[in-house]
Short mmCIF file of C-alpha atoms in Angstrom, two decimals:
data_model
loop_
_atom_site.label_atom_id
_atom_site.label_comp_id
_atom_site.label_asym_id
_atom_site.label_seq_id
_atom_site.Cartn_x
_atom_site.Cartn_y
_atom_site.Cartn_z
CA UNK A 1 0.00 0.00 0.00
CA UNK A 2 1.46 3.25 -0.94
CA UNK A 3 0.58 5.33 2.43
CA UNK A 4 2.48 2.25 4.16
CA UNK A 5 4.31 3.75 7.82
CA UNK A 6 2.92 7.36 7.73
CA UNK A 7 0.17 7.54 10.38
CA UNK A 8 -3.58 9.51 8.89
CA UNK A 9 -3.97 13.21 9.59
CA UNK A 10 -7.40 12.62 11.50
CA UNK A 11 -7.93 16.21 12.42
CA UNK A 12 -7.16 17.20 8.89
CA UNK A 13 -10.26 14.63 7.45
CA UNK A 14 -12.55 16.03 10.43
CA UNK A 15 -12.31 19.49 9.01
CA UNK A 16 -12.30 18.53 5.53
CA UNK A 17 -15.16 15.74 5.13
CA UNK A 18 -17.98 17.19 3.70
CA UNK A 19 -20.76 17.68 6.30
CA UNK A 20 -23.49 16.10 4.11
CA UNK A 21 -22.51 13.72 1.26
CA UNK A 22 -22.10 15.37 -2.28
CA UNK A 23 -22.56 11.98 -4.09
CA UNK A 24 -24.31 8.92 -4.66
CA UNK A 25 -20.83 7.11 -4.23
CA UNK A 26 -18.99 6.54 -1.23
CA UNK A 27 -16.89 9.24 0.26
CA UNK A 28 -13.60 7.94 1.50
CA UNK A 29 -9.94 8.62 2.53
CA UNK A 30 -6.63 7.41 1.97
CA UNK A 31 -2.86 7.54 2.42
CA UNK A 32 -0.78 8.36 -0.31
CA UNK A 33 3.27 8.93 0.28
CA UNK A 34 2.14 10.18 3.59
CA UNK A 35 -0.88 12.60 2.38
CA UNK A 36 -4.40 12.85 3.01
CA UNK A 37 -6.43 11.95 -0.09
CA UNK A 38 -10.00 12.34 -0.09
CA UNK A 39 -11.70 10.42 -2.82
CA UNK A 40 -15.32 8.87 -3.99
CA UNK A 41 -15.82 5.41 -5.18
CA UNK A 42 -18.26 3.53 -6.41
CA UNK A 43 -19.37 -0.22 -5.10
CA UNK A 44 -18.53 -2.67 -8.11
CA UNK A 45 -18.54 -6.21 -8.95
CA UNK A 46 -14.64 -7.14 -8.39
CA UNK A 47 -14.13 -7.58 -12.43
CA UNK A 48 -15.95 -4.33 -13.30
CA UNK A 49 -13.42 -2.08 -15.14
CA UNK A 50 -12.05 0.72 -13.80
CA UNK A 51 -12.82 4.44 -14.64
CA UNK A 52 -11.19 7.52 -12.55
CA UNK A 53 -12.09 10.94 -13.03
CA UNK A 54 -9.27 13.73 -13.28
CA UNK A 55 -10.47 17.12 -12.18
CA UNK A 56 -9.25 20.36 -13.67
CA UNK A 57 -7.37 23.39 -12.67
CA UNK A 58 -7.60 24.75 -8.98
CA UNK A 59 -10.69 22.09 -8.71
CA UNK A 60 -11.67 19.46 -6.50
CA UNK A 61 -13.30 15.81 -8.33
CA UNK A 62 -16.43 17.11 -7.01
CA UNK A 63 -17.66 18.63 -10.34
CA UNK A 64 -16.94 15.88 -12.04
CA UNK A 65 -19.73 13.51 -10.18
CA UNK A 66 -22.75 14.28 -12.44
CA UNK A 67 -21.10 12.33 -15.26
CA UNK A 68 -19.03 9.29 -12.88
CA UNK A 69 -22.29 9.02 -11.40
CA UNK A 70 -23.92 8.38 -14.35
CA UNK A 71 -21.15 5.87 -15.77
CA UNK A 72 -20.93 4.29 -11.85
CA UNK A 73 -22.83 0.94 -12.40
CA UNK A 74 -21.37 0.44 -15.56
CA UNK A 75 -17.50 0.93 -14.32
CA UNK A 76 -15.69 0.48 -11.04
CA UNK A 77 -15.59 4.64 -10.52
CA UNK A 78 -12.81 6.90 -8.77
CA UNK A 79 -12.83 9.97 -7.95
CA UNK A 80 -10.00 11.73 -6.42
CA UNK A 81 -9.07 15.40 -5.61
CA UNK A 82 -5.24 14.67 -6.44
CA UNK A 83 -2.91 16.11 -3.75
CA UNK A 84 -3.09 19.88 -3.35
CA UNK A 85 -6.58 20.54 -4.43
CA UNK A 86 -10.11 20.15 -2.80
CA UNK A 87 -10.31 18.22 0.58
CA UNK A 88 -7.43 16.45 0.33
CA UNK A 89 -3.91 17.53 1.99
CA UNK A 90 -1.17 19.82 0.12
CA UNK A 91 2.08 17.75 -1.10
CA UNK A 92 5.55 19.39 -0.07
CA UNK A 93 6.45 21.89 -2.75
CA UNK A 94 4.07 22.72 -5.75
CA UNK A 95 2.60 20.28 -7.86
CA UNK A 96 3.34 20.62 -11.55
CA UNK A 97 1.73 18.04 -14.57
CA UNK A 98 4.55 15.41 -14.34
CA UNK A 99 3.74 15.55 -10.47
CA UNK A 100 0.18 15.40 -10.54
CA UNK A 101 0.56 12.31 -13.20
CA UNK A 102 2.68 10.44 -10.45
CA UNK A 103 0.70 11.02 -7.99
CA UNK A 104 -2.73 9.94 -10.09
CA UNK A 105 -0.33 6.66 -10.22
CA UNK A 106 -0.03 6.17 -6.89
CA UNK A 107 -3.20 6.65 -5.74
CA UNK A 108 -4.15 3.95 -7.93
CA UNK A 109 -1.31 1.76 -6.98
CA UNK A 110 -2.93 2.20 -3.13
CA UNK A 111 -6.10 1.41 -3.87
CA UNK A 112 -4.48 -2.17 -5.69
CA UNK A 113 -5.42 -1.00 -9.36
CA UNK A 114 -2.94 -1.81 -12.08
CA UNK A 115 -4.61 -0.59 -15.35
CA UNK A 116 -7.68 2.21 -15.70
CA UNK A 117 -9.54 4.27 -18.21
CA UNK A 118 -8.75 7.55 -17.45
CA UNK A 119 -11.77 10.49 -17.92
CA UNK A 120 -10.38 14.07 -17.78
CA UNK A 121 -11.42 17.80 -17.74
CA UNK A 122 -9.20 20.71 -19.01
CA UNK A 123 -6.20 20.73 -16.52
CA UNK A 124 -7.18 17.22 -15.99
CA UNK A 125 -6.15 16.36 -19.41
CA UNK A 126 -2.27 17.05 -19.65
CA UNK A 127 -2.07 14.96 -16.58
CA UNK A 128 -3.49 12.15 -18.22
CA UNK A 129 -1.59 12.85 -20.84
CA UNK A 130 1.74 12.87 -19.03
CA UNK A 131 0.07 9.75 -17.33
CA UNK A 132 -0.07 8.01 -20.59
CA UNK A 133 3.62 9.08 -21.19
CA UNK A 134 5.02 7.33 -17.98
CA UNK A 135 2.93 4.71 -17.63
CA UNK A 136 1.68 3.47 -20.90
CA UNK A 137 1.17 -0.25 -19.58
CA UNK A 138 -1.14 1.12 -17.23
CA UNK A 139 -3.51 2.85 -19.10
CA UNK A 140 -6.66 0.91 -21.16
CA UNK A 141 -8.00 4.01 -22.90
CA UNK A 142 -8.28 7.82 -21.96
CA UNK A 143 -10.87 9.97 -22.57
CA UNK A 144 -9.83 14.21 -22.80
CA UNK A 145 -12.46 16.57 -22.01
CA UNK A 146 -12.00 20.38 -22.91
CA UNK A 147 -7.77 19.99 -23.02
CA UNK A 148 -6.51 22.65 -21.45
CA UNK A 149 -2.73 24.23 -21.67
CA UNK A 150 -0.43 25.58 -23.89
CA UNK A 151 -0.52 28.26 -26.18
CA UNK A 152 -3.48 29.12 -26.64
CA UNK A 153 -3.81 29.91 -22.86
CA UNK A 154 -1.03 32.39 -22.89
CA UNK A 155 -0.37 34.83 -21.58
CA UNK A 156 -2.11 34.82 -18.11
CA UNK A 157 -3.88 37.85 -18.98
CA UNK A 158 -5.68 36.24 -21.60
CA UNK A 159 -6.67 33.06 -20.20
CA UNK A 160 -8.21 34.99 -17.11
CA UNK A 161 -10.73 36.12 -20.25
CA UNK A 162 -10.96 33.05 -20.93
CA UNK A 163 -12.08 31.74 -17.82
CA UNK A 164 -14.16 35.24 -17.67
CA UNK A 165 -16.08 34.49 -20.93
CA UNK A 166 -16.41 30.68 -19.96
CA UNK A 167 -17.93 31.76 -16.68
CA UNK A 168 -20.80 33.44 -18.21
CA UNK A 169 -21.48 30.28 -20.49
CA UNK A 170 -21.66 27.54 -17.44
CA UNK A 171 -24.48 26.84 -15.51
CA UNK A 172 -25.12 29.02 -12.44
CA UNK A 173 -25.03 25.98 -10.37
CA UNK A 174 -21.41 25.26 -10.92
CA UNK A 175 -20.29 28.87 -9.10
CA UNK A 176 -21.30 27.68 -5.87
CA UNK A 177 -19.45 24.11 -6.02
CA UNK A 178 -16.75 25.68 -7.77
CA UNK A 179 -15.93 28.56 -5.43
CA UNK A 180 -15.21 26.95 -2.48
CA UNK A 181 -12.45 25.21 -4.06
CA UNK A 182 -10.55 28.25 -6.06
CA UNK A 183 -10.71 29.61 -2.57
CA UNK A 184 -9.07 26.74 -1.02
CA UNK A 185 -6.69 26.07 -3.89
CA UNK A 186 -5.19 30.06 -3.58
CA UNK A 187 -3.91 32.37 -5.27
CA UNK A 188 -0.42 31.46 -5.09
CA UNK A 189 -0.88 28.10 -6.17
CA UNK A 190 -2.96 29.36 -8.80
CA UNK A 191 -0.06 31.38 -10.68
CA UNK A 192 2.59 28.32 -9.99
CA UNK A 193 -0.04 26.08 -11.41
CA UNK A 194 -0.92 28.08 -14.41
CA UNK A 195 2.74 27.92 -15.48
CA UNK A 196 3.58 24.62 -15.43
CA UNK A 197 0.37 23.95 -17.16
CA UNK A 198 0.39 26.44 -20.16
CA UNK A 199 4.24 25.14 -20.42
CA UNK A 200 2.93 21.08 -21.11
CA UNK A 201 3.70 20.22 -24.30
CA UNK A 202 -0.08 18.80 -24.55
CA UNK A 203 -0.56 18.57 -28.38
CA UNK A 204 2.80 17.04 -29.01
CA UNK A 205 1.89 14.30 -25.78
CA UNK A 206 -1.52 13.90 -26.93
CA UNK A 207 -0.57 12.71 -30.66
CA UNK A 208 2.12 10.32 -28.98
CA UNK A 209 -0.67 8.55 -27.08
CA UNK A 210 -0.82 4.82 -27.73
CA UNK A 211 -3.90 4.05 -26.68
CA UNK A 212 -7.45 4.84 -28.27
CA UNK A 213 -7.74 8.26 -26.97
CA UNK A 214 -11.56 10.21 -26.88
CA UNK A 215 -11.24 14.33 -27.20
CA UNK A 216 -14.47 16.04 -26.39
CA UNK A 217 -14.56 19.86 -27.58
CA UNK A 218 -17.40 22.14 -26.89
CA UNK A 219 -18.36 24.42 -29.47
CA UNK A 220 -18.95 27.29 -27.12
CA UNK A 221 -15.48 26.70 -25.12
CA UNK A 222 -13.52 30.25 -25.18
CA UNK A 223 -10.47 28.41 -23.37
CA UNK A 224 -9.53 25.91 -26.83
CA UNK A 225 -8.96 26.57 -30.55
CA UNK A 226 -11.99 25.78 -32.73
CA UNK A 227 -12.51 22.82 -33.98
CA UNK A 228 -11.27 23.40 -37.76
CA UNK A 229 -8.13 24.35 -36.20
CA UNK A 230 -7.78 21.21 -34.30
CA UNK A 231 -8.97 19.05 -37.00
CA UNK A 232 -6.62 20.37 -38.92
CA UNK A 233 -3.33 19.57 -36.87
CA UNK A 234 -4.93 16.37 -36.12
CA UNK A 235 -4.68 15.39 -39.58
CA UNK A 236 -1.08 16.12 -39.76
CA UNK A 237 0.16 12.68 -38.21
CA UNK A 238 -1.40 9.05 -37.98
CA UNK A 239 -2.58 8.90 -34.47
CA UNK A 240 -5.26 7.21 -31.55
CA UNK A 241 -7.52 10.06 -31.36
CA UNK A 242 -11.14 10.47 -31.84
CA UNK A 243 -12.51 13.76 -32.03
CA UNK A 244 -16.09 14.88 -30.95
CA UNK A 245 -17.57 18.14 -30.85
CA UNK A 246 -20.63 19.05 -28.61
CA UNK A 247 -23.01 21.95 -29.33
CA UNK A 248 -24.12 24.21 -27.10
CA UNK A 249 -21.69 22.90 -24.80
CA UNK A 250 -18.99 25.66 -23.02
CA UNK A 251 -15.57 23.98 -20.96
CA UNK A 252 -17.21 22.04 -18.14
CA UNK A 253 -18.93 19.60 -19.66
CA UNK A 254 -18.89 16.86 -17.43
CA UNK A 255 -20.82 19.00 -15.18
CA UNK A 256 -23.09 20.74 -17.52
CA UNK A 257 -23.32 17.80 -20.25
CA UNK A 258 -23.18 14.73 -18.15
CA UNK A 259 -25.89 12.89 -19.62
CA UNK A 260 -24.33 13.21 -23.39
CA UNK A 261 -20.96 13.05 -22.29
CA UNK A 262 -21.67 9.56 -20.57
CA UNK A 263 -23.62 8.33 -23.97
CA UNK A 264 -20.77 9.71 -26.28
CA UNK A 265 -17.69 7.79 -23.36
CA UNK A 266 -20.62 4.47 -23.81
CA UNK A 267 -19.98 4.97 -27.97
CA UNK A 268 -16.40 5.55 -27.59
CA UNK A 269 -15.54 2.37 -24.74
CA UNK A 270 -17.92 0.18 -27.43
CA UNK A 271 -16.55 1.32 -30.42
CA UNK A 272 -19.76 2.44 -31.83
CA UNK A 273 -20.40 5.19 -34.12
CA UNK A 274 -21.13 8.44 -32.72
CA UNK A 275 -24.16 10.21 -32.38
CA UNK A 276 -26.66 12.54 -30.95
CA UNK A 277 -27.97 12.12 -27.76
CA UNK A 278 -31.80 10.92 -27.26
CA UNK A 279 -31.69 12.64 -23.76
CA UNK A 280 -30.36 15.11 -22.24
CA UNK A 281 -30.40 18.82 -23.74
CA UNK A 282 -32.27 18.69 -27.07
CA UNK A 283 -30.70 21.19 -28.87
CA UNK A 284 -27.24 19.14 -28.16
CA UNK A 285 -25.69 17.81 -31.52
CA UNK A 286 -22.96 15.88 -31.25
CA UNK A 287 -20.81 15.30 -34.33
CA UNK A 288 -17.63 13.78 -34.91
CA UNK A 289 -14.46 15.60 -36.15
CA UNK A 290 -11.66 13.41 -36.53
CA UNK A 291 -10.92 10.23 -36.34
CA UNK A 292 -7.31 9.38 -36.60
CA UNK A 293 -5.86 6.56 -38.64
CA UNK A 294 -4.97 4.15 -35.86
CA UNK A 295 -8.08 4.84 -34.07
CA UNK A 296 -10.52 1.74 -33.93
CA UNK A 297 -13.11 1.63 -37.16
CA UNK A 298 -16.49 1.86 -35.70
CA UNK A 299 -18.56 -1.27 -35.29
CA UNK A 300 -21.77 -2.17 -37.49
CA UNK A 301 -24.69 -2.09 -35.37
#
């Protein structure tokens, strides 16, 4: 077990549990190289396969939950705020994405998992990425939400309108989950943060993936390129990667989307063609952009 001879910070998990549960899975805790990591799981049979959830930038996993929850009985689900963010306790140092990748490893090596599907949202996705990088035996398939990083977030001045613009396009609902945990995360840790990630070399990682790889764009996202431009430099190499674009849809989509995004990660983890959504928001079209070379050929249904 990874937390192995480094006693549990009880006081720590008193004042950070949540007072009610936030989720239809289980809340939990573990030890992880001696930190406090506060996590949600869901109650599987013991050959279900294994999903975690990668939260974004200065977040805790708790925005995530409308979509795990809705993929839970399907796959054995994880939810983690990784070291540093949300309830759980604050690593020595500042995390950066090669970091936050090893320690996404090692939670899973605590909890006894050897290979996962990996489900990320914007900062979320260069970890995976970097995940996939290190660890390539480990990872089934991955699925990137809204990739954040890079260029196109530079400088800081213009990714705070980003996130401004964004803001006004989410649901009003995800300000109050969302707040707490900017609040928690800092300001300090928030400039640190932001450089490391808009430093990631995330397209060059992402193309290098091995694996069949799931990138979910929404059309109304202010924080990514459109999707002409990243169909565009997709088609440049042979590659794993599976493009979708969601109308109507802005950067959190796991939280504002979660019934589509769970049909469209259903498609992709059955290699089914994709398409629109039955449920969910009508005016949602869902359309594929790319599909790269090496990426698996839909099946006939």
């Amino acid at each position: 077990m990874a937390g192995t001879g480094t006693a549990p910070n009880y006081q720590h998990r008193r004042r950070m549990h949540p007072r009610r549960p936030q989720t239809t899975l289980a809340e939990r805790w573990t030890l992880v190289d001696g930190i406090d990591v506060f996590y949600r799981e869901s109650v599987n049979t013991p050959d279900a396969p294994v999903m975690m959830h990668v939260h974004g930038f200065g977040l805790s996993g708790r925005y995530l939950l409308p979509t795990a929850e809705r993929l839970s009985d399907e796959f054995h689900t994880l939810v983690p705020d990784l070291p540093g963010f949300g309830r759980s306790g604050k690593a020595p140092g500042q995390l950066d994405v090669p970091d936050l990748a090893r320690a996404a490893a090692r939670f899973l090596d605590d909890r006894g998992i050897e290979k996962a599907t990996l489900v990320g949202n914007s900062m979320g996705c260069p970890v995976i990425c970097e995940f996939a990088y290190h660890y390539p035996e480990r990872l089934e398939r991955a699925v990137l939400v809204s990739p954040a990083g890079g260029v196109h977030n530079q400088p800081l001045s213009r990714a705070v309108g980003q996130l401004a613009k964004d803001g006004g396009r989410e649901p009003r609902k995800m300000v109050g989950v969302a707040t707490p945990d900017y609040l928690r995360f800092g300001v300090p840790s928030t400039f640190k943060m932001f450089k490391a990630l808009t430093q990631y070399p995330s397209l060059q990682r992402l193309l290098g993936m091995h694996v069949p790889t799931l990138v979910v764009l929404g059309e109304r996202d202010p924080l990514l390129p459109n999707a002409a431009r990243i169909q565009e430099v997709a088609r440049q190499t042979d590659n794993h990667v599976l493009v979708v674009e969601m109308a109507s849809a802005a950067h959190a989509i796991n939280f504002s989307h979660p019934e589509e995004l769970a049909h469209v990660i259903r498609l992709f983890m059955e290699d089914k063609p994709i398409r629109d959504h039955a449920e969910g928001h009508r005016h949602t079209r869902i359309v594929e952009v790319h599909r790269g070379a090496l990426h698996p050929e839909p099946k006939a249904e």
